PDB file of C-alpha atoms and ligand atoms in Angstrom:
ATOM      1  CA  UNK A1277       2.599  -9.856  17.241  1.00 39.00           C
ATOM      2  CA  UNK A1278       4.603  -7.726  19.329  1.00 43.00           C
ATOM      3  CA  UNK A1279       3.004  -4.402  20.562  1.00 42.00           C
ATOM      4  CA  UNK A1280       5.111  -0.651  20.951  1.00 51.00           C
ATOM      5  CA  UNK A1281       3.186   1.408  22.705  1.00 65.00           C
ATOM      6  CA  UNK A1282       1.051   4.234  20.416  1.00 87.00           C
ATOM      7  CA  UNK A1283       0.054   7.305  21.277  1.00 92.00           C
ATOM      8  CA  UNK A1284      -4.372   6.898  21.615  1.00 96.00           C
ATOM      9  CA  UNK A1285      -5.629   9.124  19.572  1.00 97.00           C
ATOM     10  CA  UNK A1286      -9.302  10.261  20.594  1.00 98.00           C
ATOM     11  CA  UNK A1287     -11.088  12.309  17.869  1.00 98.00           C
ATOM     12  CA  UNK A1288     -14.570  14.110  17.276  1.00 98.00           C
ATOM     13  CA  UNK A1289     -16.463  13.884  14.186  1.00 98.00           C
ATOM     14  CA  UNK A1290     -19.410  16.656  14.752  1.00 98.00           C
ATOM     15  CA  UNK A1291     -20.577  15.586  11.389  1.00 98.00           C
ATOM     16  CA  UNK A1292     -23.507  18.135   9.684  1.00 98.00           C
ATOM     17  CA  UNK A1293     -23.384  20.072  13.170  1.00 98.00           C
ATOM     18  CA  UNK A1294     -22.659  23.018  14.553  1.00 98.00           C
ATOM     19  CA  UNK A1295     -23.156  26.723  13.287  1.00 98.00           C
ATOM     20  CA  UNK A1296     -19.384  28.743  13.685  1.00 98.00           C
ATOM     21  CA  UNK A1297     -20.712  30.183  16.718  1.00 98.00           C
ATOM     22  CA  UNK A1298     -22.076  27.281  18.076  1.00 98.00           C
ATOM     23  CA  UNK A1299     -18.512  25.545  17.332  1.00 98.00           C
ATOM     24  CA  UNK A1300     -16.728  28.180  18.802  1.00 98.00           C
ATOM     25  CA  UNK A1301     -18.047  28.095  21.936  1.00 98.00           C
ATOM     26  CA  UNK A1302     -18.035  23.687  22.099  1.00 98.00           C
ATOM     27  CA  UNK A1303     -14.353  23.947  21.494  1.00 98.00           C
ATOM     28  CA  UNK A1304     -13.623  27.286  24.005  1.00 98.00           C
ATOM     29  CA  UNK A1305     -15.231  24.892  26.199  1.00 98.00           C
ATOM     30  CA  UNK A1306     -13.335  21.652  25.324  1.00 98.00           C
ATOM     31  CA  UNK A1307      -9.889  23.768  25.335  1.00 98.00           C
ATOM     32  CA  UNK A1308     -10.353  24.770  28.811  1.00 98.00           C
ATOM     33  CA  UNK A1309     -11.779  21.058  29.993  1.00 98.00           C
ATOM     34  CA  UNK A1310      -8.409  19.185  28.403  1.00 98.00           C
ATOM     35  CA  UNK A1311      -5.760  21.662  29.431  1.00 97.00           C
ATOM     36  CA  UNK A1312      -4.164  19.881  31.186  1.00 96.00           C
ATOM     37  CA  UNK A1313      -4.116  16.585  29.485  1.00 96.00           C
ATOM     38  CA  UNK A1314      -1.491  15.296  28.488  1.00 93.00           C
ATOM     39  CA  UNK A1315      -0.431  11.920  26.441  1.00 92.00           C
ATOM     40  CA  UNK A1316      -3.306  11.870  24.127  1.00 96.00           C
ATOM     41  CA  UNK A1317      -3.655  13.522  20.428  1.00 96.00           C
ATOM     42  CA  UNK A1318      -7.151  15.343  20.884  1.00 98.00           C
ATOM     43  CA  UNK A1319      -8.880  16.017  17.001  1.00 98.00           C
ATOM     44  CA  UNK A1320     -11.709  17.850  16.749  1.00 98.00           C
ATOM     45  CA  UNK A1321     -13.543  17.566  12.999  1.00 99.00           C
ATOM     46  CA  UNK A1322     -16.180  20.328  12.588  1.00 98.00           C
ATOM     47  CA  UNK A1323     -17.704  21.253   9.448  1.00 98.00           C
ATOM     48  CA  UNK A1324     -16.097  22.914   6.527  1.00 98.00           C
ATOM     49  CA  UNK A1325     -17.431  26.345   7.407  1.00 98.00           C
ATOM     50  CA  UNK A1326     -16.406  25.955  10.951  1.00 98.00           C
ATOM     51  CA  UNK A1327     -12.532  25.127  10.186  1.00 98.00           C
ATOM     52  CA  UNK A1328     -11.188  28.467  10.189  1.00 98.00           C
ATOM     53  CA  UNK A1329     -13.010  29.715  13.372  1.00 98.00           C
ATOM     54  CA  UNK A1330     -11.674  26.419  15.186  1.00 98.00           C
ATOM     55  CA  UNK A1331      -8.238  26.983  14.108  1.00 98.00           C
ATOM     56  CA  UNK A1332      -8.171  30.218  15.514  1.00 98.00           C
ATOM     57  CA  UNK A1333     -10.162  28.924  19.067  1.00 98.00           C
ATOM     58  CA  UNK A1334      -7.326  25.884  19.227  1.00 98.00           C
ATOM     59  CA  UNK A1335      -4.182  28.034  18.493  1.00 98.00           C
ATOM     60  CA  UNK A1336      -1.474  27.271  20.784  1.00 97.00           C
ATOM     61  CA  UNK A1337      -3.620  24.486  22.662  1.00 98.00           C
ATOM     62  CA  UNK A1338      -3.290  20.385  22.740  1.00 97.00           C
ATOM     63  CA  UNK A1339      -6.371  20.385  20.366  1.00 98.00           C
ATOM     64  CA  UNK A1340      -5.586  19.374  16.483  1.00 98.00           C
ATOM     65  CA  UNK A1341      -7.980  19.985  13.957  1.00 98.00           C
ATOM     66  CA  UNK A1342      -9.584  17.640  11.220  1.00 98.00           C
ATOM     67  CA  UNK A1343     -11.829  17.746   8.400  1.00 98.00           C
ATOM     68  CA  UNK A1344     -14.336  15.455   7.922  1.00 98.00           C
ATOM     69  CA  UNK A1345     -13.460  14.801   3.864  1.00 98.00           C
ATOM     70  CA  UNK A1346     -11.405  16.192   0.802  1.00 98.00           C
ATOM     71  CA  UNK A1347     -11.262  15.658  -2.727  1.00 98.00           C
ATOM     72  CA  UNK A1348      -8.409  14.079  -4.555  1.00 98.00           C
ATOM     73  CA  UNK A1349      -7.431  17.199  -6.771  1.00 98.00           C
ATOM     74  CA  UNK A1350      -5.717  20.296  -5.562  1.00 98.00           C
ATOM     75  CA  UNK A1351      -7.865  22.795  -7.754  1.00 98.00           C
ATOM     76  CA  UNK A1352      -9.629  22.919 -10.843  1.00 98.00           C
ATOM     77  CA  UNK A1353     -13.259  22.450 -12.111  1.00 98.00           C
ATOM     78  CA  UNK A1354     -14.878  20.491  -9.346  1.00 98.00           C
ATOM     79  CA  UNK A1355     -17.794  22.520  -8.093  1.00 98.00           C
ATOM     80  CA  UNK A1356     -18.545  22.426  -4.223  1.00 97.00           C
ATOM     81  CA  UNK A1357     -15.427  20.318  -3.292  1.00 98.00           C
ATOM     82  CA  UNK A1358     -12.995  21.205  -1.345  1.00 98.00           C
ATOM     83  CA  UNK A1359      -9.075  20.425  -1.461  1.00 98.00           C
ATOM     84  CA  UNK A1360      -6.098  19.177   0.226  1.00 98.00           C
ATOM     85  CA  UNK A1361      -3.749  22.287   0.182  1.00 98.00           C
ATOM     86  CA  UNK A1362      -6.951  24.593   1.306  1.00 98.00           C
ATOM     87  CA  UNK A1363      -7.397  22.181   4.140  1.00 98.00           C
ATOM     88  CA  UNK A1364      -3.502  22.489   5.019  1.00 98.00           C
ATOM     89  CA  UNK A1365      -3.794  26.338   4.955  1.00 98.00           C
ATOM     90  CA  UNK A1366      -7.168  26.825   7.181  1.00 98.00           C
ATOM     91  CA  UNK A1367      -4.857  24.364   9.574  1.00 98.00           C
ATOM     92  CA  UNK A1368      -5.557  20.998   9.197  1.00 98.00           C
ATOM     93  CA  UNK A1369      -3.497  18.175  10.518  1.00 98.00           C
ATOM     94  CA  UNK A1370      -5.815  15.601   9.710  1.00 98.00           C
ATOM     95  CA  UNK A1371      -8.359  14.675   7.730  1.00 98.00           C
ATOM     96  CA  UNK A1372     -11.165  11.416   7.874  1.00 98.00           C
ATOM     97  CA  UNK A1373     -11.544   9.617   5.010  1.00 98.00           C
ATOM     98  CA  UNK A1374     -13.907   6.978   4.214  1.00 98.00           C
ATOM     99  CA  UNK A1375     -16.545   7.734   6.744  1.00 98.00           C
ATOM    100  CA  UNK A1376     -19.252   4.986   6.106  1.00 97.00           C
ATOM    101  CA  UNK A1377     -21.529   8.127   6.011  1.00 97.00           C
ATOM    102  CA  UNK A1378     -19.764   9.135   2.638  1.00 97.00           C
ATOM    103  CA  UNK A1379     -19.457   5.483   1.286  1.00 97.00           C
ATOM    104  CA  UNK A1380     -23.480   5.187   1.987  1.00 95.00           C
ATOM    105  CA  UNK A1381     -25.135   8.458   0.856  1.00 96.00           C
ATOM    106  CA  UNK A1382     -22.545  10.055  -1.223  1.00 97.00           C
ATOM    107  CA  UNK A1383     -20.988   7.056  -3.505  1.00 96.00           C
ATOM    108  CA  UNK A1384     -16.951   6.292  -1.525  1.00 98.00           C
ATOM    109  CA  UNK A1385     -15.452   3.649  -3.019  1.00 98.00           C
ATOM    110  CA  UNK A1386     -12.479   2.254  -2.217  1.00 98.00           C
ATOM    111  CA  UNK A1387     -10.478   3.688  -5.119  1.00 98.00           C
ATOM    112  CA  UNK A1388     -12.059   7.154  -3.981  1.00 98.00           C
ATOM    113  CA  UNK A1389     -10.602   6.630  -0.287  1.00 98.00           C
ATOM    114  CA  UNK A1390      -7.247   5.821  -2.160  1.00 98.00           C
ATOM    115  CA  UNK A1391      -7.104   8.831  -4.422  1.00 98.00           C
ATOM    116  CA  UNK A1392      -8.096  11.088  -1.293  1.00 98.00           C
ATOM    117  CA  UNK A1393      -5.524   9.608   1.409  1.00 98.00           C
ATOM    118  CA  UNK A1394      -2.715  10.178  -1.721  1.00 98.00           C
ATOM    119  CA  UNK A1395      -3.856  13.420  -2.230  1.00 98.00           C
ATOM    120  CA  UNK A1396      -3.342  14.096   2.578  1.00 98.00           C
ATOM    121  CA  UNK A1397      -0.376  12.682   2.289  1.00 98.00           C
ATOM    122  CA  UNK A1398       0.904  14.966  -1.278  1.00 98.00           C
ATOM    123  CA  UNK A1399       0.244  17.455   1.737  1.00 98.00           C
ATOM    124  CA  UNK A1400       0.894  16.451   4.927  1.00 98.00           C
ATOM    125  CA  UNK A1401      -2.417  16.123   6.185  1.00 98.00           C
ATOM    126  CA  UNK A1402      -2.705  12.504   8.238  1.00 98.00           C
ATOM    127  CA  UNK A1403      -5.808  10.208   7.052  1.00 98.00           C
ATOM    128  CA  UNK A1404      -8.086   9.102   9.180  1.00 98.00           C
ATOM    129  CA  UNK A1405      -9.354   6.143   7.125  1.00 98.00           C
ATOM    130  CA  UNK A1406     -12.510   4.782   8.223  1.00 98.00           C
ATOM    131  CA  UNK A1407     -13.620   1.057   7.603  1.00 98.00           C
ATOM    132  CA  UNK A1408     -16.512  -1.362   8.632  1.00 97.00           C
ATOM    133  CA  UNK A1409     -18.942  -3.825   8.191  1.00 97.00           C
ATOM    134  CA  UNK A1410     -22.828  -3.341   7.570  1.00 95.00           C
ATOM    135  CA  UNK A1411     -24.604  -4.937  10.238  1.00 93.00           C
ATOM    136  CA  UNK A1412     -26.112  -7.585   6.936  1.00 94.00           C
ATOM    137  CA  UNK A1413     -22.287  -8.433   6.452  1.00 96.00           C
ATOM    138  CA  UNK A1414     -21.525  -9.298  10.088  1.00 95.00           C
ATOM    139  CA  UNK A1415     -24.566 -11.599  10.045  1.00 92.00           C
ATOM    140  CA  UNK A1416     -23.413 -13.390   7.071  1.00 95.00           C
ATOM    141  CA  UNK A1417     -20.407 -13.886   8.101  1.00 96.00           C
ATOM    142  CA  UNK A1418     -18.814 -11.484   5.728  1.00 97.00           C
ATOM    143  CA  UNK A1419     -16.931  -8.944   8.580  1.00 97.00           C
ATOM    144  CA  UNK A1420     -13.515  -9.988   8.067  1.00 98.00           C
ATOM    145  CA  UNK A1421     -13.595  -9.975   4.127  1.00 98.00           C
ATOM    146  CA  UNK A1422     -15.558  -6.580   4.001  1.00 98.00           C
ATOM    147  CA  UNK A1423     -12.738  -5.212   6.492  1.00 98.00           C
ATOM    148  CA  UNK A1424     -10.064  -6.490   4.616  1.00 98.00           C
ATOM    149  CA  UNK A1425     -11.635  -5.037   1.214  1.00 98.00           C
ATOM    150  CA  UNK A1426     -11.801  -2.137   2.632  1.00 98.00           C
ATOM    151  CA  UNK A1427      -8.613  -1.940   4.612  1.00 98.00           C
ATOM    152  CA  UNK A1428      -6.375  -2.779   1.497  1.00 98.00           C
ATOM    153  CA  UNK A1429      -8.254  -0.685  -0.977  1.00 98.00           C
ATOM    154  CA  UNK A1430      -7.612   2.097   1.145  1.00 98.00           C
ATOM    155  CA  UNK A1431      -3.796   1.972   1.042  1.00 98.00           C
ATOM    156  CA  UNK A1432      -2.854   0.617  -2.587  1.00 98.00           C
ATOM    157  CA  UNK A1433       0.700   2.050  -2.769  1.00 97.00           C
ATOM    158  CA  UNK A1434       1.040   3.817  -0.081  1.00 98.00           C
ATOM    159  CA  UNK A1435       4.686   3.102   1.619  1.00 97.00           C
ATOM    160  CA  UNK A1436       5.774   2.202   5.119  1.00 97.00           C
ATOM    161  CA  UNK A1437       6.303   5.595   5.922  1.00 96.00           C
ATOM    162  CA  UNK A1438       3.103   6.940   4.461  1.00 97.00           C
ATOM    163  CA  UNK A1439       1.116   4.478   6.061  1.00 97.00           C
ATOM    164  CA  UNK A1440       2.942   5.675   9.181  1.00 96.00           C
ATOM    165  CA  UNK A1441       1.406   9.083   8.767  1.00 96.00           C
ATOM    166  CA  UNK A1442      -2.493   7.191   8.481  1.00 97.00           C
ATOM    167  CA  UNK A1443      -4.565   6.219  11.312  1.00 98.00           C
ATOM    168  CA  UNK A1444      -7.236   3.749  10.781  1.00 98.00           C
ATOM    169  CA  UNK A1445     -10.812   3.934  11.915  1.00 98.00           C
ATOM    170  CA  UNK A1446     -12.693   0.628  12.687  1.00 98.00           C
ATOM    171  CA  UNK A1447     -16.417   1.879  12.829  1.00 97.00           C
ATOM    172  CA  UNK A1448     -18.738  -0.890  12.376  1.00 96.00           C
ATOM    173  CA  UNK A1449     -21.613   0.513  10.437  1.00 95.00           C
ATOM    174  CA  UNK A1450     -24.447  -1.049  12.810  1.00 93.00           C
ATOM    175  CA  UNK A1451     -22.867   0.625  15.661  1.00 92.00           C
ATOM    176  CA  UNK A1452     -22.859   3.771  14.195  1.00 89.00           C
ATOM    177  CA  UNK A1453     -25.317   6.313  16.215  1.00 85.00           C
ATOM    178  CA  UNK A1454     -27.278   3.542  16.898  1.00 87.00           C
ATOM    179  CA  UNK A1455     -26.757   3.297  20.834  1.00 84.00           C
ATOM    180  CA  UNK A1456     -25.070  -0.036  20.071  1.00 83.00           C
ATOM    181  CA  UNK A1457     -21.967  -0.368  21.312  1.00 85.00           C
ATOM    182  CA  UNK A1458     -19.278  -3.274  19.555  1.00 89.00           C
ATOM    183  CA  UNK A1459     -18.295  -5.320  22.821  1.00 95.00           C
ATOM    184  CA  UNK A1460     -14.601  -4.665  23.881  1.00 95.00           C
ATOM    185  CA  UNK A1461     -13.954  -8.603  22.253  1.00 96.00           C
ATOM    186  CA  UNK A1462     -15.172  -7.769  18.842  1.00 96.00           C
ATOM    187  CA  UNK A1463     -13.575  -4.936  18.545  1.00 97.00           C
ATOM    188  CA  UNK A1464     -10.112  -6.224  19.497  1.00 97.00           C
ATOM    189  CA  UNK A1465     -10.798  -8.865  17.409  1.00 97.00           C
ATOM    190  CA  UNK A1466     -11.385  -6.559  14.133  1.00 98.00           C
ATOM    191  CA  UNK A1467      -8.319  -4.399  15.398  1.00 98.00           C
ATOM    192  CA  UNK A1468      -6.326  -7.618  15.648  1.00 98.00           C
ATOM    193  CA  UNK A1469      -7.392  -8.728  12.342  1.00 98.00           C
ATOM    194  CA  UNK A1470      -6.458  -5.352  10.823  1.00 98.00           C
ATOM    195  CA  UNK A1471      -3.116  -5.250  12.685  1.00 98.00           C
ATOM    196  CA  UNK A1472      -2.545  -8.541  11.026  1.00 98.00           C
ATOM    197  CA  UNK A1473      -3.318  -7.270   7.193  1.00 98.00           C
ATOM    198  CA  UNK A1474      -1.284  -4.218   7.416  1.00 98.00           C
ATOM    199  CA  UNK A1475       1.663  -6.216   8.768  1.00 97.00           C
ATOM    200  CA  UNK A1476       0.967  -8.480   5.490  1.00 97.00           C
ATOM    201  CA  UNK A1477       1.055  -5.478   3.340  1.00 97.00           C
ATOM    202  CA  UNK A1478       4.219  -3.690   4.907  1.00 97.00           C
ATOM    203  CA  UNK A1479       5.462  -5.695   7.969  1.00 97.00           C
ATOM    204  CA  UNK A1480       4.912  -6.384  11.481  1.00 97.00           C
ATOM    205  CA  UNK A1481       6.955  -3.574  12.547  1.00 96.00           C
ATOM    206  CA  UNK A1482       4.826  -1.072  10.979  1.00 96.00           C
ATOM    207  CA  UNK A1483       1.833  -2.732  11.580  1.00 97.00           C
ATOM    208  CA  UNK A1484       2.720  -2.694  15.120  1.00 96.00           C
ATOM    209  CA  UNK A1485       3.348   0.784  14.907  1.00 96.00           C
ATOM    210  CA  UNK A1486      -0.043   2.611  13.666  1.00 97.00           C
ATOM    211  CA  UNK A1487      -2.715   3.384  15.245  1.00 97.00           C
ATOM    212  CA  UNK A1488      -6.265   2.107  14.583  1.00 98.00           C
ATOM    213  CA  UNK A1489      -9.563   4.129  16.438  1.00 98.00           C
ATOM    214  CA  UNK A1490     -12.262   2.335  17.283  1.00 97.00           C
ATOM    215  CA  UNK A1491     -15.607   4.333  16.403  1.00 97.00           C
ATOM    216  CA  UNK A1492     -19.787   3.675  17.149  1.00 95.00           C
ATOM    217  CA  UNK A1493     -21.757   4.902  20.138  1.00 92.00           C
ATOM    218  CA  UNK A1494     -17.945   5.608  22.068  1.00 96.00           C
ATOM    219  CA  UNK A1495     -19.512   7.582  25.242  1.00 95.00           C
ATOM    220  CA  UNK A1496     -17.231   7.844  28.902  1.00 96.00           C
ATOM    221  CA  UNK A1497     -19.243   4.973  30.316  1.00 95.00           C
ATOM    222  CA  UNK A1498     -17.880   2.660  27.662  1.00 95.00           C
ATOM    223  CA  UNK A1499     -14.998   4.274  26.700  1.00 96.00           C
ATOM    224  CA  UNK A1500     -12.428   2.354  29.940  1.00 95.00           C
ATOM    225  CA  UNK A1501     -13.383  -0.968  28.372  1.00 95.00           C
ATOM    226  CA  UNK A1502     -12.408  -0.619  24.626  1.00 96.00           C
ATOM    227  CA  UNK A1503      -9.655   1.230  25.078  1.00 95.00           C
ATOM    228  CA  UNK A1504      -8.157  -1.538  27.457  1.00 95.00           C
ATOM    229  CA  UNK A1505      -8.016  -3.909  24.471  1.00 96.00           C
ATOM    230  CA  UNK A1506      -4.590  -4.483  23.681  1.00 95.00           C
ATOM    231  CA  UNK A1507      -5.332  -3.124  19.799  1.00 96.00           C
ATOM    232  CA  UNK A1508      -7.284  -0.473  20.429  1.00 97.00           C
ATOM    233  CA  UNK A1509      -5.524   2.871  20.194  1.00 96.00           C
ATOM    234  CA  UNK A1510      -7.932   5.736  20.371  1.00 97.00           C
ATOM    235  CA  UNK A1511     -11.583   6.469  19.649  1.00 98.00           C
ATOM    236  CA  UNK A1512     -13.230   8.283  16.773  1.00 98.00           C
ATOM    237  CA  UNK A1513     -16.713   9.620  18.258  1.00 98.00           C
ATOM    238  CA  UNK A1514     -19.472  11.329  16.588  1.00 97.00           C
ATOM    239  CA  UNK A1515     -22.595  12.005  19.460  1.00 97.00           C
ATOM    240  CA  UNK A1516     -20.656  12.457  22.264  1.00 97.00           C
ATOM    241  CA  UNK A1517     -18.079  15.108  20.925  1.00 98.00           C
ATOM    242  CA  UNK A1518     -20.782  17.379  20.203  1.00 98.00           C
ATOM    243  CA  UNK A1519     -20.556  18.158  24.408  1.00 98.00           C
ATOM    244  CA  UNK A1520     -17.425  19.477  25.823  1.00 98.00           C
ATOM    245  CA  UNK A1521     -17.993  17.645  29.173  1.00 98.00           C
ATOM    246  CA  UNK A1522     -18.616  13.851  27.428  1.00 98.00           C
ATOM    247  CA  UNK A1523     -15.843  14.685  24.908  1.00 98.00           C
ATOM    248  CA  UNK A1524     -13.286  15.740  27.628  1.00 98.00           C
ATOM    249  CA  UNK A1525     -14.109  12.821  29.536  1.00 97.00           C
ATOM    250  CA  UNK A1526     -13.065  10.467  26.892  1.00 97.00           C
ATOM    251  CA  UNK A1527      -9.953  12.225  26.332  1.00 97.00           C
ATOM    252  CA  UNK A1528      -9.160  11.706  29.925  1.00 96.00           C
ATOM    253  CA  UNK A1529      -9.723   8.000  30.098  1.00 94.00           C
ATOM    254  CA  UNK A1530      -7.508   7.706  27.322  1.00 92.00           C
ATOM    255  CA  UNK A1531      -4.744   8.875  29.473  1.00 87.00           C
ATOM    256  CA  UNK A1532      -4.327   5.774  31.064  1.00 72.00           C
ATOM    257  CA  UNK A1533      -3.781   3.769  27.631  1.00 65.00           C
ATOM    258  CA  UNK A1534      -0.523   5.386  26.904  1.00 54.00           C
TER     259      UNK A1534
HETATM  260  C1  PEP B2818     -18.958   8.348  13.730  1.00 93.51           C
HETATM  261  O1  PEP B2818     -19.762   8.839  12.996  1.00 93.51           O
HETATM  262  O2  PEP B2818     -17.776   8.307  13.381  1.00 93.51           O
HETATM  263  C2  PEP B2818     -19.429   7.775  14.986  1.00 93.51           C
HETATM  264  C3  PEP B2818     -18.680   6.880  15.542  1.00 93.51           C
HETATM  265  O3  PEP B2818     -20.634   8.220  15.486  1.00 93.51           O
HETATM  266  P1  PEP B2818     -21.291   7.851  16.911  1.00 93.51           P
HETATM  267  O4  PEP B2818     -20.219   7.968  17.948  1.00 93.51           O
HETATM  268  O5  PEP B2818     -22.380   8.838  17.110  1.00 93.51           O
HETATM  269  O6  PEP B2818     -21.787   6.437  16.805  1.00 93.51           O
END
């Protein structure tokens, strides 16, 4: 398949971390580390409570802020969720979607994932939609059809356009802060695989076109050798954003991927 050249996208996921003071300070420090980088889309994801105190410590910097989930409504009776539009209006650009963390503890299926990226998209919040095997499924043999399950449940209906908007997250589960790393060839060859059902879905063109994140145990030492794999386009990294210096380090081996 032919390749256009994408934009790496390097995001943190600080997961259930981080007090607002606490998160202002990682991301004063990360804003004055990546200053000067250019070439990469930087996301930071803190917690809900967080959002508002990192959109104002990110204002006017390269630094784009996430949340780590939403719900597929824009108001109404739904006690403790959290919506689309409110996302948009503490300043969200993105949003992840998916995580295997949700799917495990909290019940994501892939009709959930659908409803939720609909609902981004409804308001121009970009989905990070995450997908992976458990470590059982690679074992057996079962990585590609789990991926694909997951991959295509994700995006019912969405158009070329709105699939334009997504980024997707390979995370295999087993790598997951475990330590354990996917080597630089399995990854490619999930990205590849992806790559290859999204240009079945829409068409090689857009397929070409979007970017997929690889995500588990992504620190700067191994950071040069995934991102030199012809499909993968960025990194989405939960440990090692929670330190300014590690996370600024992985922004700035990205450069060199553009
Ligand atoms: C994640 O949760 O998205 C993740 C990749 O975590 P870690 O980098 O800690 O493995």
């Amino acid at each position: 398949m032919e390749r256009t050249m994408r934009t790496p996208i390097i995001a943190g996921n600080w997961k259930l971390n981080k007090t607002i003071s606490e998160a202002v300070a990682l991301t004063t420090a990360l804003r004055a580390s990546v200053a000067d980088v250019n070439g990469v889309e930087i996301i930071v994801a803190p917690p809900f409570t967080a959002l508002a105190a990192v959109s104002d410590a990110i204002a006017g910097s390269n630094i784009c802020l996430s949340a780590q989930d939403v719900y597929s409504e824009d108001s109404g009776a739904f006690t403790g969720e959290v919506s689309a539009p409110m996302l948009k209006d503490v300043g969200c650009d993105y949003v992840i979607i998916g995580h295997s963390e949700r799917r495990q503890y909290f019940g994501e299926t892939n009709e959930s994932v659908n409803q939720k990226v609909k609902a981004a998209l409804a308001h121009d919040l970009k989905p990070i939609i995450c997908v992976g095997e458990l470590l059982e499924e690679r074992e057996t043999g079962r990585t590609e059809a789990v991926i694909e399950d997951h991959v295509t449940g994700g995006i019912v209906g969405l158009s070329a356009a709105e699939l334009l908007s997504c980024v997707i997250a390979y995370e295999p589960v087993w790598a997951i802060g475990t330590g354990k790393t996917a080597t630089p060839d399995q990854a490619q060859e999930v990205h590849n695989f992806i790559r290859g059902l999204l240009a079945k879905s829409h068409s090689v063109e857009t397929a070409s076109q979007l970017c997929i994140q690889y995500g588990g145990s992504v620190k700067p030492e191994n950071t040069a050798e995934l991102m030199a794999q012809p499909d993968v386009d960025g990194a989405l990294v939960g440990g090692a954003s929670l330190e300014a210096e590690s996370f600024a380090q992985i922004v700035k081996m990205a450069v060199s991927r553009q």
